Coordinates of C-alpha atoms in Angstrom, one line a residue:
M109 CA -62.3 -12.4 -54.4
L110 CA -61.6 -11.7 -50.7
V111 CA -58.9 -9.3 -49.5
L112 CA -57.6 -9.3 -45.9
V113 CA -56.0 -6.1 -44.7
A114 CA -54.3 -4.9 -41.4
P115 CA -54.5 -1.3 -40.1
G116 CA -51.7 1.0 -39.4
Q117 CA -50.6 3.2 -36.5
G118 CA -53.3 5.4 -35.0
A119 CA -56.0 2.7 -35.1
Q120 CA -55.4 1.7 -31.5
T121 CA -57.6 2.9 -28.7
P122 CA -57.4 2.3 -24.9
G123 CA -58.7 -1.2 -23.9
F124 CA -59.5 -2.3 -27.4
L125 CA -58.1 -5.8 -26.9
S126 CA -60.0 -6.6 -23.7
P127 CA -62.9 -8.5 -25.3
W128 CA -60.5 -10.5 -27.5
L129 CA -58.8 -12.0 -24.5
D130 CA -62.0 -13.8 -23.5
L131 CA -61.6 -16.1 -26.5
P132 CA -60.0 -19.5 -25.9
G133 CA -56.3 -19.4 -26.2
A134 CA -56.1 -15.7 -27.1
E135 CA -54.5 -14.5 -23.8
D136 CA -52.0 -17.4 -23.9
R137 CA -51.0 -16.4 -27.4
L138 CA -50.6 -12.7 -26.5
R139 CA -48.6 -13.5 -23.4
A140 CA -46.2 -15.8 -25.4
W141 CA -45.6 -12.9 -27.9
S142 CA -45.1 -10.5 -24.9
A143 CA -42.4 -12.8 -23.5
A144 CA -40.7 -13.0 -26.9
I145 CA -40.3 -9.2 -27.2
D146 CA -40.2 -8.3 -23.5
L147 CA -43.3 -6.0 -23.8
D148 CA -46.5 -6.6 -21.9
L149 CA -49.0 -6.6 -24.8
V150 CA -51.8 -7.7 -22.5
H151 CA -51.4 -4.7 -20.3
Y152 CA -51.1 -2.3 -23.2
G153 CA -54.0 -3.8 -25.0
T154 CA -56.4 -3.7 -22.0
K155 CA -55.3 -1.3 -19.3
A156 CA -53.0 1.4 -20.7
D157 CA -54.2 4.9 -21.5
A158 CA -54.1 6.7 -24.8
D159 CA -50.7 8.3 -24.1
E160 CA -49.0 5.0 -23.3
I161 CA -50.2 3.3 -26.5
R162 CA -49.4 6.3 -28.6
D163 CA -45.7 5.5 -28.0
T164 CA -44.3 4.2 -31.3
A165 CA -42.3 1.5 -29.5
V166 CA -45.6 0.2 -28.0
A167 CA -48.1 1.0 -30.6
Q168 CA -46.4 -0.9 -33.5
P169 CA -46.1 -4.4 -31.9
L170 CA -49.5 -3.9 -30.2
L171 CA -51.1 -3.3 -33.6
V172 CA -49.4 -6.3 -35.3
A173 CA -50.3 -8.5 -32.4
S174 CA -53.9 -7.5 -32.5
A175 CA -54.2 -8.0 -36.3
L176 CA -52.7 -11.5 -36.0
L177 CA -54.8 -12.4 -32.9
S178 CA -58.0 -11.6 -34.8
A179 CA -56.8 -13.2 -38.0
R180 CA -56.0 -16.5 -36.2
Q181 CA -59.6 -16.7 -35.0
L182 CA -60.6 -16.8 -38.7
F183 CA -57.6 -18.6 -40.1
P184 CA -55.7 -20.7 -37.6
V185 CA -52.9 -21.5 -40.1
T186 CA -51.6 -20.0 -43.3
G187 CA -52.9 -22.9 -45.4
D188 CA -56.5 -22.0 -44.4
L189 CA -55.9 -18.4 -45.3
A190 CA -54.3 -19.3 -48.7
R191 CA -57.3 -21.4 -49.6
D192 CA -59.8 -18.6 -49.0
V193 CA -58.1 -15.3 -49.4
G194 CA -57.1 -13.7 -52.8
A195 CA -54.7 -11.2 -51.4
V196 CA -53.3 -9.7 -48.2
A197 CA -51.9 -6.2 -47.4
G198 CA -51.3 -3.9 -44.5
H199 CA -51.1 -0.2 -44.1
S200 CA -47.7 0.9 -42.9
V201 CA -46.9 -1.2 -39.8
G202 CA -49.8 -3.4 -40.8
E203 CA -47.5 -4.8 -43.5
L204 CA -45.7 -6.7 -40.8
A205 CA -48.9 -8.5 -39.9
A206 CA -49.6 -9.2 -43.6
T207 CA -46.1 -10.7 -43.9
A208 CA -47.0 -13.3 -41.3
L209 CA -50.5 -13.9 -42.8
A210 CA -48.9 -14.5 -46.2
G211 CA -46.5 -17.1 -44.6
V212 CA -43.4 -15.1 -45.4
L213 CA -42.5 -15.0 -41.6
T214 CA -43.9 -16.8 -38.6
D215 CA -46.1 -14.9 -36.3
E216 CA -43.4 -14.7 -33.7
A217 CA -40.8 -13.6 -36.2
A218 CA -43.1 -10.8 -37.4
I219 CA -43.7 -9.7 -33.8
R220 CA -40.0 -9.6 -33.1
L221 CA -39.3 -7.7 -36.3
V222 CA -42.0 -5.1 -35.5
R223 CA -40.6 -4.6 -32.0
T224 CA -37.2 -3.7 -33.6
R225 CA -39.0 -1.4 -36.1
G226 CA -41.0 0.3 -33.4
L227 CA -38.0 1.0 -31.2
A228 CA -35.9 2.2 -34.1
M229 CA -38.6 4.5 -35.4
A230 CA -39.2 5.9 -31.8
D231 CA -35.4 6.7 -31.6
A232 CA -35.5 8.3 -35.0
A233 CA -38.5 10.4 -34.1
A234 CA -36.8 11.7 -31.0
V235 CA -34.0 13.4 -33.0
T236 CA -36.3 16.1 -34.4
R237 CA -39.8 17.3 -33.3
T238 CA -41.9 15.9 -36.2
G239 CA -45.4 14.7 -36.9
M240 CA -48.1 14.0 -39.4
S241 CA -51.4 15.6 -40.5
A242 CA -54.2 14.2 -42.7
L243 CA -55.5 16.4 -45.5
L244 CA -59.1 15.8 -46.5
G245 CA -60.3 16.7 -50.0
G246 CA -58.6 18.7 -52.7
D247 CA -56.9 17.7 -55.9
P248 CA -54.0 15.2 -55.2
D249 CA -51.5 16.9 -57.7
T250 CA -52.3 20.3 -56.3
T251 CA -51.9 19.1 -52.7
V252 CA -48.6 17.3 -53.3
A253 CA -47.1 20.4 -55.1
H254 CA -48.2 22.6 -52.2
L255 CA -46.6 20.2 -49.6
E256 CA -43.3 20.3 -51.5
T257 CA -43.2 24.1 -51.3
L258 CA -43.5 23.7 -47.5
G259 CA -40.8 21.0 -47.3
L260 CA -43.3 18.4 -46.3
T261 CA -43.6 14.8 -47.6
P262 CA -46.8 13.2 -48.8
A263 CA -46.1 10.2 -46.5
N264 CA -49.4 8.4 -47.0
V265 CA -51.3 8.6 -50.3
N266 CA -54.4 6.9 -49.2
G267 CA -56.9 7.5 -52.0
S268 CA -60.5 8.6 -51.5
G269 CA -59.3 12.2 -51.2
Q270 CA -56.9 11.7 -48.3
I271 CA -53.2 12.5 -48.2
V272 CA -51.1 12.5 -45.0
A273 CA -48.3 15.0 -44.8
A274 CA -45.3 14.5 -42.7
G275 CA -42.4 16.8 -41.5
T276 CA -41.3 19.0 -38.7
L277 CA -43.9 20.6 -36.4
E278 CA -43.0 24.0 -37.7
Q279 CA -43.7 22.8 -41.3
L280 CA -47.0 21.3 -40.2
A281 CA -48.0 24.5 -38.5
A282 CA -47.4 26.4 -41.7
L283 CA -49.6 23.8 -43.5
E284 CA -52.4 24.3 -41.1
A285 CA -52.2 28.1 -41.5
N286 CA -52.0 27.8 -45.3
P287 CA -53.7 24.6 -46.6
P288 CA -53.7 23.6 -50.3
E289 CA -56.5 24.9 -52.4
G290 CA -59.6 22.7 -52.1
V291 CA -58.6 20.9 -48.9
R292 CA -61.5 20.8 -46.5
R293 CA -59.7 20.0 -43.3
V294 CA -56.1 19.5 -41.9
V295 CA -56.2 17.0 -39.0
A296 CA -53.1 16.5 -36.8
L297 CA -52.6 12.7 -36.3
K298 CA -51.8 11.2 -32.9
V299 CA -48.4 9.8 -33.9
A300 CA -45.0 10.5 -32.6
G301 CA -43.0 11.4 -35.7
A302 CA -42.8 11.9 -39.4
F303 CA -43.0 8.3 -40.5
H304 CA -42.3 7.3 -44.1
T305 CA -39.9 10.3 -44.7
H306 CA -36.2 10.9 -44.7
H307 CA -36.5 11.5 -40.9
M308 CA -36.8 7.7 -40.5
A309 CA -33.6 6.7 -42.4
P310 CA -31.8 5.5 -39.3
A311 CA -34.7 3.1 -38.6
S312 CA -34.3 1.6 -42.0
S313 CA -30.7 0.7 -41.2
A314 CA -31.8 -0.9 -37.9
L315 CA -34.5 -2.9 -39.7
E316 CA -32.0 -4.1 -42.4
E317 CA -29.7 -5.4 -39.8
A318 CA -32.4 -7.3 -38.0
A319 CA -33.7 -8.8 -41.3
R320 CA -30.3 -10.4 -42.0
A321 CA -31.1 -13.1 -39.4
L322 CA -34.4 -14.0 -41.0
D323 CA -35.1 -16.8 -43.5
P324 CA -38.3 -15.6 -45.4
A325 CA -40.5 -17.9 -47.3
D326 CA -42.2 -16.9 -50.6
P327 CA -45.8 -15.7 -50.0
A328 CA -48.4 -18.4 -50.0
V329 CA -51.0 -15.8 -50.9
P330 CA -50.5 -12.7 -53.0
Y331 CA -48.9 -10.0 -50.8
V332 CA -49.7 -6.4 -52.0
S333 CA -46.9 -3.9 -51.2
N334 CA -47.3 -0.4 -49.9
K335 CA -44.4 0.7 -52.1
D336 CA -46.2 0.6 -55.4
G337 CA -49.3 -1.5 -54.9
R338 CA -47.7 -4.5 -56.7
A339 CA -48.1 -8.1 -55.6
V340 CA -44.7 -9.4 -54.5
A341 CA -43.5 -12.8 -55.6
T342 CA -40.6 -13.6 -53.2
G343 CA -40.0 -13.5 -49.5
A344 CA -36.7 -11.7 -50.0
D345 CA -38.4 -8.9 -52.0
V346 CA -41.0 -8.6 -49.2
L347 CA -38.3 -8.0 -46.6
T348 CA -36.5 -5.5 -48.9
R349 CA -39.6 -3.6 -49.3
L350 CA -40.4 -3.6 -45.6
I351 CA -37.0 -2.1 -44.9
G352 CA -37.3 0.7 -47.4
Q353 CA -40.9 1.4 -46.6
V354 CA -40.0 2.8 -43.2
A355 CA -38.6 5.9 -44.9
S356 CA -40.7 6.0 -48.1
P357 CA -44.3 6.9 -48.7
V358 CA -47.2 4.5 -48.3
R359 CA -49.2 4.2 -51.6
W360 CA -52.4 2.7 -50.2
D361 CA -54.2 4.2 -53.2
R362 CA -52.2 1.9 -55.5
C363 CA -52.9 -1.1 -53.2
M364 CA -56.6 -0.5 -53.6
E365 CA -56.2 -0.2 -57.4
T366 CA -54.5 -3.6 -57.4
F367 CA -57.4 -5.1 -55.3
Q368 CA -59.8 -3.8 -57.9
E369 CA -57.7 -5.1 -60.9
R370 CA -57.7 -8.5 -59.3
G371 CA -61.4 -8.6 -58.9
V372 CA -62.0 -7.9 -55.2
T373 CA -65.6 -8.5 -54.1
A374 CA -65.1 -8.3 -50.3
L375 CA -62.6 -6.8 -47.9
I376 CA -62.1 -7.7 -44.2
E377 CA -60.0 -5.3 -42.0
L378 CA -58.4 -7.0 -39.0
C379 CA -58.6 -5.6 -35.5
P380 CA -58.6 -2.7 -34.7
G381 CA -60.6 -2.2 -37.9
G382 CA -62.3 0.9 -39.2
T383 CA -59.9 3.2 -41.1
L384 CA -59.1 1.0 -44.1
T385 CA -62.7 -0.1 -44.5
G386 CA -63.7 3.6 -44.6
L387 CA -61.2 4.2 -47.4
A388 CA -62.4 1.1 -49.3
K389 CA -66.1 2.1 -49.1
R390 CA -65.2 5.3 -51.0
A391 CA -62.6 3.9 -53.4
L392 CA -64.1 0.5 -54.1
P393 CA -67.8 0.9 -54.7
G394 CA -69.8 -2.3 -54.7
V395 CA -67.2 -4.2 -52.6
K396 CA -68.5 -5.6 -49.3
T397 CA -66.5 -4.5 -46.4
L398 CA -66.2 -5.6 -42.7
A399 CA -64.1 -4.2 -39.9
L400 CA -63.2 -6.5 -37.1
K401 CA -63.6 -4.3 -34.0
T402 CA -64.7 -6.9 -31.4
P403 CA -65.2 -10.7 -31.4
D404 CA -68.9 -10.0 -32.0
D405 CA -67.8 -9.3 -35.6
L406 CA -66.3 -12.7 -36.2
D407 CA -69.5 -14.5 -37.2
A408 CA -70.2 -11.9 -39.9
A409 CA -66.6 -12.2 -41.1
R410 CA -67.0 -16.0 -41.4
T411 CA -70.1 -15.5 -43.4
L412 CA -68.3 -13.1 -45.7
I413 CA -65.4 -15.5 -46.1
A414 CA -67.8 -18.3 -47.1
E415 CA -69.5 -16.1 -49.7
H416 CA -66.4 -14.6 -51.2
S417 CA -63.5 -17.1 -50.7
S418 CA -61.6 -18.4 -53.7
T419 CA -63.3 -21.8 -53.2
A420 CA -66.8 -20.4 -53.1
D421 CA -69.1 -21.4 -56.0

């Protein structure tokens, strides 16, 4: 069974979309999405520097656009994807891409919604100086208990010995000075705020208002939610979870447990791939993984799809 996943914020690097725009129709698609949200995705994906694409209001639509751009090279329409893919999921903002891949929203609707999300989360992050840090190693229960004593939130529980803490910069400094027992490293992430915590509650409200204008379809392929790792049956429930997910923890560990329970044999991470395949290699031994970094990876992805699709012998 093949799983298709979309990465979250922090996966972007300067110029990462440049080679993708050489593909037929890719630049036209990206410019159409840019016009829809009044944001030059071509510029930000090819010429902007690291600071420019770290901006939450830019990074989020850029990441969803890049995931969809790479996915449509493999699966031009949702029907193709539903035929070959056993489940889709996205990490944090990657869930917006997964929503389009599952056929719950059109690509353009997902791009518009993530633009709203990015702006609202950037506004929420500006209220208080906050951030996120990844903790590598250690016992999860011990780590979570230690974070709570510091007033921090385990915002991403990623599995494979990785938990991401979120809170004020002062709380994160205290964490770095006094990490939980067994944690090997505390790594500050290049994000602009404490995502998936109570600091993002205003963004949830903005997203809820924007979602009222949408008419979601039920998923055409199982959509695995960050909330609890469950496959979601209705489009309405997908949107409800997307709204709440902005201010609640990402349980990627449970998503990977669901992939395993469903019999995953291969996982493809959409552009800009790398982070989620790394987690999968540690948490899902024996599962073949592939990260779409450049168009040079597309042929290998097509081979993997042919070998592991739901229609393969």
